[in-house]
Tab-separated table of C-alpha atoms in Angstrom:
chain	number	residue	atom	x	y	z
A	1	UNK	CA	-17.736	-34.333	-67.884
A	2	UNK	CA	-20.526	-36.715	-67.452
A	3	UNK	CA	-21.291	-37.229	-71.078
A	4	UNK	CA	-17.904	-38.267	-72.099
A	5	UNK	CA	-17.915	-41.241	-73.810
A	6	UNK	CA	-21.631	-41.365	-74.042
A	7	UNK	CA	-24.220	-40.756	-76.851
A	8	UNK	CA	-25.785	-37.479	-76.393
A	9	UNK	CA	-29.300	-36.705	-77.342
A	10	UNK	CA	-29.936	-33.101	-78.327
A	11	UNK	CA	-31.989	-30.679	-80.357
A	12	UNK	CA	-30.864	-29.939	-84.243
A	13	UNK	CA	-31.970	-28.216	-87.243
A	14	UNK	CA	-32.497	-31.191	-89.864
A	15	UNK	CA	-32.478	-30.571	-93.542
A	16	UNK	CA	-34.516	-33.486	-94.583
A	17	UNK	CA	-34.640	-32.675	-98.436
A	18	UNK	CA	-33.775	-29.732	-100.758
A	19	UNK	CA	-35.763	-26.492	-99.949
A	20	UNK	CA	-38.009	-28.024	-97.462
A	21	UNK	CA	-38.342	-26.065	-94.008
A	22	UNK	CA	-35.857	-27.332	-91.560
A	23	UNK	CA	-37.251	-29.375	-88.667
A	24	UNK	CA	-36.054	-29.495	-85.090
A	25	UNK	CA	-35.543	-32.923	-84.367
A	26	UNK	CA	-33.910	-34.985	-81.403
A	27	UNK	CA	-30.704	-36.256	-82.865
A	28	UNK	CA	-28.152	-38.851	-81.135
A	29	UNK	CA	-24.654	-37.692	-81.182
A	30	UNK	CA	-21.970	-40.573	-81.087
A	31	UNK	CA	-18.757	-39.634	-78.961
A	32	UNK	CA	-15.712	-38.476	-81.063
A	33	UNK	CA	-13.421	-41.269	-82.173
A	34	UNK	CA	-9.952	-41.039	-83.033
A	35	UNK	CA	-8.718	-37.417	-84.150
A	36	UNK	CA	-12.161	-36.119	-83.246
A	37	UNK	CA	-13.653	-33.446	-80.898
A	38	UNK	CA	-17.110	-33.394	-79.650
A	39	UNK	CA	-18.252	-29.335	-79.330
A	40	UNK	CA	-21.219	-27.930	-77.384
A	41	UNK	CA	-22.085	-25.212	-80.048
A	42	UNK	CA	-23.707	-22.353	-78.151
A	43	UNK	CA	-24.008	-19.754	-80.849
A	44	UNK	CA	-24.161	-20.198	-84.441
A	45	UNK	CA	-24.798	-17.483	-87.380
A	46	UNK	CA	-26.122	-18.444	-90.808
A	47	UNK	CA	-24.257	-17.947	-94.044
A	48	UNK	CA	-25.822	-18.017	-97.787
A	49	UNK	CA	-23.380	-21.042	-98.062
A	50	UNK	CA	-25.889	-22.848	-95.982
A	51	UNK	CA	-28.953	-21.611	-98.064
A	52	UNK	CA	-26.971	-22.593	-101.210
A	53	UNK	CA	-26.656	-26.236	-100.291
A	54	UNK	CA	-30.175	-26.283	-98.789
A	55	UNK	CA	-31.558	-25.137	-101.958
A	56	UNK	CA	-30.318	-28.041	-103.575
A	57	UNK	CA	-27.798	-26.501	-106.037
A	58	UNK	CA	-24.807	-27.805	-104.329
A	59	UNK	CA	-23.267	-30.715	-106.373
A	60	UNK	CA	-22.058	-32.067	-102.703
A	61	UNK	CA	-25.170	-31.298	-100.904
A	62	UNK	CA	-26.605	-34.648	-99.354
A	63	UNK	CA	-30.005	-35.008	-97.427
A	64	UNK	CA	-30.788	-35.607	-94.710
A	65	UNK	CA	-27.936	-33.216	-93.054
A	66	UNK	CA	-27.216	-30.740	-90.498
A	67	UNK	CA	-26.196	-27.769	-91.890
A	68	UNK	CA	-24.414	-24.671	-90.304
A	69	UNK	CA	-20.395	-23.624	-90.238
A	70	UNK	CA	-20.125	-20.330	-88.780
A	71	UNK	CA	-20.285	-20.754	-84.977
A	72	UNK	CA	-18.487	-21.024	-81.627
A	73	UNK	CA	-18.810	-23.582	-78.685
A	74	UNK	CA	-17.094	-25.133	-75.778
A	75	UNK	CA	-15.118	-28.700	-75.998
A	76	UNK	CA	-17.201	-31.332	-74.258
A	77	UNK	CA	-14.847	-34.236	-75.140
A	78	UNK	CA	-12.113	-35.437	-77.132
A	79	UNK	CA	-11.273	-38.507	-78.991
A	80	UNK	CA	-8.153	-40.482	-78.843
A	81	UNK	CA	-4.881	-38.555	-79.941
A	82	UNK	CA	-6.379	-35.274	-79.582
A	83	UNK	CA	-3.802	-33.230	-78.203
A	84	UNK	CA	-4.282	-29.620	-79.002
A	85	UNK	CA	-7.888	-29.069	-77.112
A	86	UNK	CA	-9.406	-30.267	-74.047
A	87	UNK	CA	-12.903	-30.475	-72.463
A	88	UNK	CA	-13.697	-26.785	-71.471
A	89	UNK	CA	-11.640	-25.072	-74.222
A	90	UNK	CA	-13.651	-22.226	-76.171
A	91	UNK	CA	-13.363	-23.212	-79.872
A	92	UNK	CA	-14.597	-21.907	-83.662
A	93	UNK	CA	-14.850	-24.805	-85.596
A	94	UNK	CA	-13.586	-24.460	-88.978
A	95	UNK	CA	-14.772	-25.690	-92.319
A	96	UNK	CA	-11.301	-24.862	-93.800
A	97	UNK	CA	-9.120	-27.477	-92.039
A	98	UNK	CA	-5.288	-27.104	-91.080
A	99	UNK	CA	-3.356	-30.311	-90.662
A	100	UNK	CA	-0.069	-28.713	-90.758
A	101	UNK	CA	1.093	-32.030	-92.629
A	102	UNK	CA	-0.147	-32.312	-95.915
A	103	UNK	CA	1.323	-31.301	-99.069
A	104	UNK	CA	-1.151	-28.170	-99.194
A	105	UNK	CA	-0.332	-27.052	-95.534
A	106	UNK	CA	3.578	-27.557	-96.251
A	107	UNK	CA	3.458	-25.455	-99.458
A	108	UNK	CA	3.346	-22.394	-97.780
A	109	UNK	CA	1.249	-21.216	-100.721
A	110	UNK	CA	-2.250	-21.744	-99.700
A	111	UNK	CA	-4.636	-22.358	-96.832
A	112	UNK	CA	-6.130	-25.350	-98.304
A	113	UNK	CA	-5.745	-28.457	-96.545
A	114	UNK	CA	-6.225	-31.865	-97.979
A	115	UNK	CA	-6.310	-34.035	-95.034
A	116	UNK	CA	-9.852	-34.557	-94.224
A	117	UNK	CA	-11.339	-33.207	-97.522
A	118	UNK	CA	-12.036	-36.842	-98.837
A	119	UNK	CA	-14.520	-37.324	-95.602
A	120	UNK	CA	-16.231	-33.925	-95.317
A	121	UNK	CA	-16.836	-33.506	-99.115
A	122	UNK	CA	-19.333	-36.543	-98.630
A	123	UNK	CA	-20.803	-35.851	-95.222
A	124	UNK	CA	-18.990	-38.235	-93.060
A	125	UNK	CA	-15.872	-38.344	-90.466
A	126	UNK	CA	-12.312	-39.484	-91.765
A	127	UNK	CA	-11.717	-42.406	-89.321
A	128	UNK	CA	-14.562	-44.797	-90.263
A	129	UNK	CA	-16.357	-42.853	-93.020
A	130	UNK	CA	-19.396	-42.738	-91.033
A	131	UNK	CA	-21.540	-39.982	-89.244
A	132	UNK	CA	-21.834	-39.311	-85.859
A	133	UNK	CA	-25.389	-38.063	-86.256
A	134	UNK	CA	-28.374	-40.182	-86.184
A	135	UNK	CA	-32.241	-40.097	-85.216
A	136	UNK	CA	-33.239	-43.479	-84.187
A	137	UNK	CA	-30.956	-45.523	-86.092
A	138	UNK	CA	-30.982	-43.161	-89.362
A	139	UNK	CA	-27.640	-41.499	-90.165
A	140	UNK	CA	-27.825	-37.897	-90.574
A	141	UNK	CA	-25.173	-36.387	-92.968
A	142	UNK	CA	-22.596	-33.864	-91.576
A	143	UNK	CA	-22.046	-30.621	-93.558
A	144	UNK	CA	-18.925	-28.879	-94.481
A	145	UNK	CA	-17.217	-30.898	-91.560
A	146	UNK	CA	-18.879	-28.523	-89.299
A	147	UNK	CA	-22.754	-28.927	-88.956
A	148	UNK	CA	-23.173	-26.374	-86.360
A	149	UNK	CA	-27.035	-26.292	-86.652
A	150	UNK	CA	-27.034	-28.997	-83.718
A	151	UNK	CA	-26.596	-28.205	-79.888
A	152	UNK	CA	-23.501	-30.894	-80.359
A	153	UNK	CA	-21.518	-31.546	-83.079
A	154	UNK	CA	-18.399	-33.738	-83.934
A	155	UNK	CA	-15.707	-32.376	-86.027
A	156	UNK	CA	-11.994	-33.447	-86.859
A	157	UNK	CA	-9.409	-31.823	-84.566
A	158	UNK	CA	-7.539	-30.384	-87.699
A	159	UNK	CA	-10.605	-28.070	-87.920
A	160	UNK	CA	-10.882	-26.596	-84.480
A	161	UNK	CA	-9.408	-23.195	-83.617
A	162	UNK	CA	-9.009	-22.704	-79.869
A	163	UNK	CA	-9.597	-19.014	-78.850
A	164	UNK	CA	-9.320	-16.778	-75.756
A	165	UNK	CA	-11.834	-17.971	-73.326
A	166	UNK	CA	-12.581	-14.212	-72.326
A	167	UNK	CA	-13.963	-13.572	-76.211
A	168	UNK	CA	-17.980	-13.451	-76.263
A	169	UNK	CA	-19.041	-16.671	-78.189
A	170	UNK	CA	-22.379	-14.629	-79.481
A	171	UNK	CA	-20.191	-12.339	-81.530
A	172	UNK	CA	-16.969	-14.109	-82.493
A	173	UNK	CA	-18.783	-17.092	-83.920
A	174	UNK	CA	-19.072	-14.935	-86.965
A	175	UNK	CA	-15.175	-15.496	-87.234
A	176	UNK	CA	-15.914	-18.829	-88.744
A	177	UNK	CA	-16.711	-17.549	-92.069
A	178	UNK	CA	-17.929	-14.358	-93.877
A	179	UNK	CA	-15.890	-11.899	-91.862
A	180	UNK	CA	-12.399	-13.539	-92.496
A	181	UNK	CA	-13.429	-14.399	-95.955
A	182	UNK	CA	-13.859	-10.540	-96.743
A	183	UNK	CA	-11.001	-9.319	-94.560
A	184	UNK	CA	-8.410	-11.869	-96.288
A	185	UNK	CA	-9.655	-11.716	-99.685
A	186	UNK	CA	-8.142	-8.128	-99.406
A	187	UNK	CA	-4.789	-8.792	-97.126
A	188	UNK	CA	-4.096	-12.252	-98.217
A	189	UNK	CA	-5.183	-12.716	-101.684
A	190	UNK	CA	-5.313	-9.179	-103.343
A	191	UNK	CA	-2.954	-7.606	-100.856
A	192	UNK	CA	-4.273	-4.421	-101.583
A	193	UNK	CA	-1.786	-1.376	-101.130
A	194	UNK	CA	-2.307	1.889	-99.486
A	195	UNK	CA	-3.804	4.756	-102.083
A	196	UNK	CA	-5.428	1.742	-104.004
A	197	UNK	CA	-8.847	2.155	-105.783
A	198	UNK	CA	-10.952	-0.725	-105.072
A	199	UNK	CA	-14.705	-1.936	-106.323
A	200	UNK	CA	-16.919	-4.329	-104.270
A	201	UNK	CA	-19.593	-6.030	-105.899
A	202	UNK	CA	-22.263	-7.274	-103.580
A	203	UNK	CA	-22.531	-5.430	-100.369
A	204	UNK	CA	-23.689	-8.412	-97.967
A	205	UNK	CA	-21.476	-9.364	-95.008
A	206	UNK	CA	-18.692	-10.567	-97.147
A	207	UNK	CA	-18.583	-7.407	-99.264
A	208	UNK	CA	-18.870	-5.123	-96.504
A	209	UNK	CA	-15.656	-6.978	-94.599
A	210	UNK	CA	-13.885	-6.772	-98.051
A	211	UNK	CA	-14.659	-2.884	-97.588
A	212	UNK	CA	-13.442	-2.905	-93.950
A	213	UNK	CA	-10.315	-4.731	-95.225
A	214	UNK	CA	-9.720	-2.295	-97.851
A	215	UNK	CA	-10.191	0.715	-95.332
A	216	UNK	CA	-7.784	-0.467	-93.081
A	217	UNK	CA	-5.104	-1.414	-95.780
A	218	UNK	CA	-5.390	2.239	-96.929
A	219	UNK	CA	-7.439	2.324	-100.183
A	220	UNK	CA	-8.103	5.835	-101.281
A	221	UNK	CA	-11.527	5.082	-102.972
A	222	UNK	CA	-14.001	1.892	-102.012
A	223	UNK	CA	-16.689	1.703	-104.715
A	224	UNK	CA	-19.597	-0.222	-103.726
A	225	UNK	CA	-21.838	-2.023	-106.160
A	226	UNK	CA	-25.239	-3.339	-105.420
A	227	UNK	CA	-28.625	-3.381	-107.023
A	228	UNK	CA	-30.180	-2.547	-103.823
A	229	UNK	CA	-29.631	1.084	-102.684
A	230	UNK	CA	-31.112	0.673	-99.603
A	231	UNK	CA	-27.462	-1.045	-98.446
A	232	UNK	CA	-25.492	2.001	-99.180
A	233	UNK	CA	-26.103	3.814	-96.023
A	234	UNK	CA	-24.931	0.849	-93.783
A	235	UNK	CA	-21.976	0.308	-96.076
A	236	UNK	CA	-20.435	3.683	-95.464
A	237	UNK	CA	-19.803	2.402	-91.763
A	238	UNK	CA	-17.465	-0.216	-93.126
A	239	UNK	CA	-15.472	2.154	-95.384
A	240	UNK	CA	-17.394	2.359	-98.742
A	241	UNK	CA	-16.676	5.861	-100.060
A	242	UNK	CA	-19.116	5.883	-103.230
A	243	UNK	CA	-21.795	3.890	-104.419
A	244	UNK	CA	-22.954	2.614	-108.044
A	245	UNK	CA	-26.248	0.968	-108.591
A	246	UNK	CA	-25.997	-0.699	-112.053
A	247	UNK	CA	-29.736	-0.307	-112.651
A	248	UNK	CA	-29.284	3.573	-112.374
A	249	UNK	CA	-26.808	3.249	-115.806
A	250	UNK	CA	-27.645	2.169	-119.252
A	251	UNK	CA	-23.787	1.438	-120.038
A	252	UNK	CA	-22.318	-1.898	-118.666
A	253	UNK	CA	-21.240	-1.595	-115.319
A	254	UNK	CA	-17.672	-2.504	-116.120
A	255	UNK	CA	-17.538	0.523	-118.325
A	256	UNK	CA	-19.376	2.775	-115.996
A	257	UNK	CA	-16.504	2.127	-113.368
A	258	UNK	CA	-13.963	2.473	-116.116
A	259	UNK	CA	-15.066	5.946	-116.580
A	260	UNK	CA	-15.301	6.521	-113.181
A	261	UNK	CA	-11.758	5.555	-112.377
A	262	UNK	CA	-9.575	7.019	-115.269
A	263	UNK	CA	-9.246	3.721	-116.829
A	264	UNK	CA	-10.160	1.131	-114.029
A	265	UNK	CA	-9.868	-0.024	-110.754
A	266	UNK	CA	-7.020	-1.400	-109.169
A	267	UNK	CA	-8.595	-4.394	-107.060
A	268	UNK	CA	-11.905	-5.631	-107.558
A	269	UNK	CA	-13.838	-8.160	-105.325
A	270	UNK	CA	-16.913	-10.265	-106.385
A	271	UNK	CA	-18.800	-11.248	-103.391
A	272	UNK	CA	-22.078	-12.574	-104.914
A	273	UNK	CA	-21.532	-15.678	-106.836
A	274	UNK	CA	-22.876	-14.486	-110.366
A	275	UNK	CA	-20.678	-15.512	-113.208
A	276	UNK	CA	-21.326	-12.396	-115.432
A	277	UNK	CA	-20.768	-10.169	-112.534
A	278	UNK	CA	-17.416	-11.960	-112.090
A	279	UNK	CA	-16.666	-11.075	-115.990
A	280	UNK	CA	-17.739	-7.322	-115.225
A	281	UNK	CA	-15.536	-7.230	-111.993
A	282	UNK	CA	-12.600	-8.442	-114.070
A	283	UNK	CA	-13.210	-5.859	-116.995
A	284	UNK	CA	-13.495	-2.862	-114.811
A	285	UNK	CA	-9.940	-3.412	-113.613
A	286	UNK	CA	-7.239	-1.325	-114.989
A	287	UNK	CA	-5.349	-2.470	-117.946
A	288	UNK	CA	-1.726	-3.554	-116.955
A	289	UNK	CA	-1.945	-4.365	-113.484
A	290	UNK	CA	-5.774	-4.668	-112.257
A	291	UNK	CA	-6.588	-7.639	-110.127
A	292	UNK	CA	-9.990	-9.027	-109.748
A	293	UNK	CA	-10.715	-11.691	-106.821
A	294	UNK	CA	-13.505	-14.200	-107.250
A	295	UNK	CA	-15.117	-14.821	-103.653
A	296	UNK	CA	-18.800	-15.791	-104.034
A	297	UNK	CA	-19.538	-19.450	-104.730
A	298	UNK	CA	-21.555	-19.579	-108.171
A	299	UNK	CA	-23.960	-22.542	-108.673
A	300	UNK	CA	-22.777	-25.749	-109.656
A	301	UNK	CA	-22.053	-25.998	-113.803
A	302	UNK	CA	-21.740	-22.287	-114.033
A	303	UNK	CA	-18.500	-21.075	-116.178
A	304	UNK	CA	-16.909	-17.564	-116.448
A	305	UNK	CA	-15.944	-16.168	-119.314
A	306	UNK	CA	-14.271	-13.198	-120.823
A	307	UNK	CA	-11.811	-12.400	-123.706
A	308	UNK	CA	-8.277	-13.554	-123.353
A	309	UNK	CA	-7.079	-10.105	-124.588
A	310	UNK	CA	-8.411	-8.842	-120.924
A	311	UNK	CA	-5.901	-11.053	-119.412
A	312	UNK	CA	-3.129	-10.747	-122.001
A	313	UNK	CA	-3.041	-7.050	-121.407
A	314	UNK	CA	-2.154	-7.367	-117.830
A	315	UNK	CA	-5.236	-7.866	-115.727
A	316	UNK	CA	-5.190	-10.990	-113.285
A	317	UNK	CA	-8.174	-13.141	-112.153
A	318	UNK	CA	-7.886	-14.784	-108.700
A	319	UNK	CA	-10.211	-16.576	-106.478
A	320	UNK	CA	-9.832	-17.246	-102.660
A	321	UNK	CA	-11.491	-19.432	-99.817
A	322	UNK	CA	-11.739	-18.318	-96.232
A	323	UNK	CA	-9.896	-15.252	-97.214
A	324	UNK	CA	-6.440	-17.379	-97.407
A	325	UNK	CA	-6.398	-17.591	-93.750
A	326	UNK	CA	-4.916	-20.683	-92.186
A	327	UNK	CA	-7.849	-21.672	-89.712
A	328	UNK	CA	-6.172	-23.294	-86.854
A	329	UNK	CA	-3.387	-20.504	-86.787
A	330	UNK	CA	-5.145	-17.521	-87.756
A	331	UNK	CA	-8.591	-17.671	-86.264
A	332	UNK	CA	-7.428	-16.970	-82.977
A	333	UNK	CA	-5.447	-14.287	-84.176
A	334	UNK	CA	-8.448	-12.654	-85.639
A	335	UNK	CA	-10.196	-13.089	-82.307
A	336	UNK	CA	-7.372	-11.253	-80.760
A	337	UNK	CA	-8.118	-8.183	-83.437
A	338	UNK	CA	-11.387	-8.207	-82.420
A	339	UNK	CA	-10.888	-8.035	-78.632
A	340	UNK	CA	-8.183	-5.153	-79.490
A	341	UNK	CA	-11.105	-3.559	-81.326
A	342	UNK	CA	-8.796	-3.478	-84.741
A	343	UNK	CA	-11.602	-5.379	-86.600
A	344	UNK	CA	-15.394	-5.146	-86.568
A	345	UNK	CA	-17.646	-7.949	-85.739
A	346	UNK	CA	-20.901	-6.813	-83.630
A	347	UNK	CA	-21.759	-4.507	-86.727
A	348	UNK	CA	-22.515	-7.292	-88.698
A	349	UNK	CA	-24.906	-9.064	-86.457
A	350	UNK	CA	-28.341	-7.216	-87.187
A	351	UNK	CA	-30.656	-10.203	-85.620
A	352	UNK	CA	-30.702	-12.550	-82.607
A	353	UNK	CA	-32.741	-15.399	-82.685
A	354	UNK	CA	-32.990	-18.962	-81.035
A	355	UNK	CA	-32.555	-22.349	-82.802
A	356	UNK	CA	-36.301	-22.862	-82.916
A	357	UNK	CA	-36.318	-20.103	-84.856
A	358	UNK	CA	-34.048	-20.889	-87.582
A	359	UNK	CA	-36.675	-20.984	-90.554
A	360	UNK	CA	-37.753	-17.499	-89.721
A	361	UNK	CA	-33.762	-16.701	-89.592
A	362	UNK	CA	-33.262	-17.610	-93.306
A	363	UNK	CA	-36.525	-15.921	-94.144
A	364	UNK	CA	-34.723	-12.731	-92.689
A	365	UNK	CA	-31.310	-13.281	-94.410
A	366	UNK	CA	-33.169	-13.850	-97.929
A	367	UNK	CA	-35.186	-10.374	-97.321
A	368	UNK	CA	-32.151	-8.316	-97.853
A	369	UNK	CA	-32.349	-6.106	-94.321
A	370	UNK	CA	-30.386	-8.899	-92.412
A	371	UNK	CA	-26.465	-9.238	-92.540
A	372	UNK	CA	-26.010	-11.928	-89.785
A	373	UNK	CA	-28.359	-13.636	-87.794
A	374	UNK	CA	-26.704	-15.167	-84.770
A	375	UNK	CA	-28.953	-17.978	-83.339
A	376	UNK	CA	-28.626	-19.010	-79.476
A	377	UNK	CA	-28.617	-22.737	-79.334
A	378	UNK	CA	-29.603	-23.515	-75.948
A	379	UNK	CA	-32.390	-21.209	-75.247
């Protein structure tokens, strides 16, 4: 391509400081260095994790930065030593890297990868500990190793999943975060069996993906728990079989669920990031074998608590990141499953806007009627 090796100037939504509106700026994007890939982002979705960092509550949040981590695009150019993708490939950038070489990747026990975390956690690239983004010479930090709220971004090659070029990028961009997180929490982390009773706390995109995963695993009852009863009608389409609104009950929600299920659920999933709900999700599990999976990300400094007897008597408390999926290996498989209509993706997309409308898109997300809003980046 004509732009190979050149600095590209493009539009990006920049977070200059916490809680201030994002600003569409002309950003200079440097060419990819050793082990890096420059991607033309075509579509990106908004996720609550972007809002969490933007709010200033994220201890790793750095400003100014370019947020965004759920996207799809086309490789524009690659740096030295990059062999697994080439210009023109359709890709999904993945905040959860997979190098296949580090202690984590080789363990066979986790999808976490240690290769580039030291750099992505502080908003820079691994090779020189610098950013590839700048505005008139001022560096702009990367975010989660992805920074997809830019028309072009630079990511590490271990964070790029090459996908079927036939897949619609305006849909499969969702497979970069929320949907796999929910599906994988069920399939990989909890390993829900057929006939299980499942409770899902929080019926946003991730919670609905948990419900969908539980339905496909053969769960006999999928109980949706949310304080917004308007979400219940939509949730039925994703497999939720019954609903509980904690506001409708005087008893603690864990007791309500224990009473509803003859002693508790087999599996529960906390998809909010609220530590008191995490406790309720554990304590609604059945004595002897109930497992609760923490999916939501709590604010910095928050701690979880329960009585040790809850665990002594057989309950298990677990957590999951990106649903336990290995990004480069398994995101292409999820795209295939979508293409075969074996998993939902389109149904999570409630709004379509453009990069220039990104602040309105975040407003929509906070209003509760929006699951995923997809932004067209080059309109």
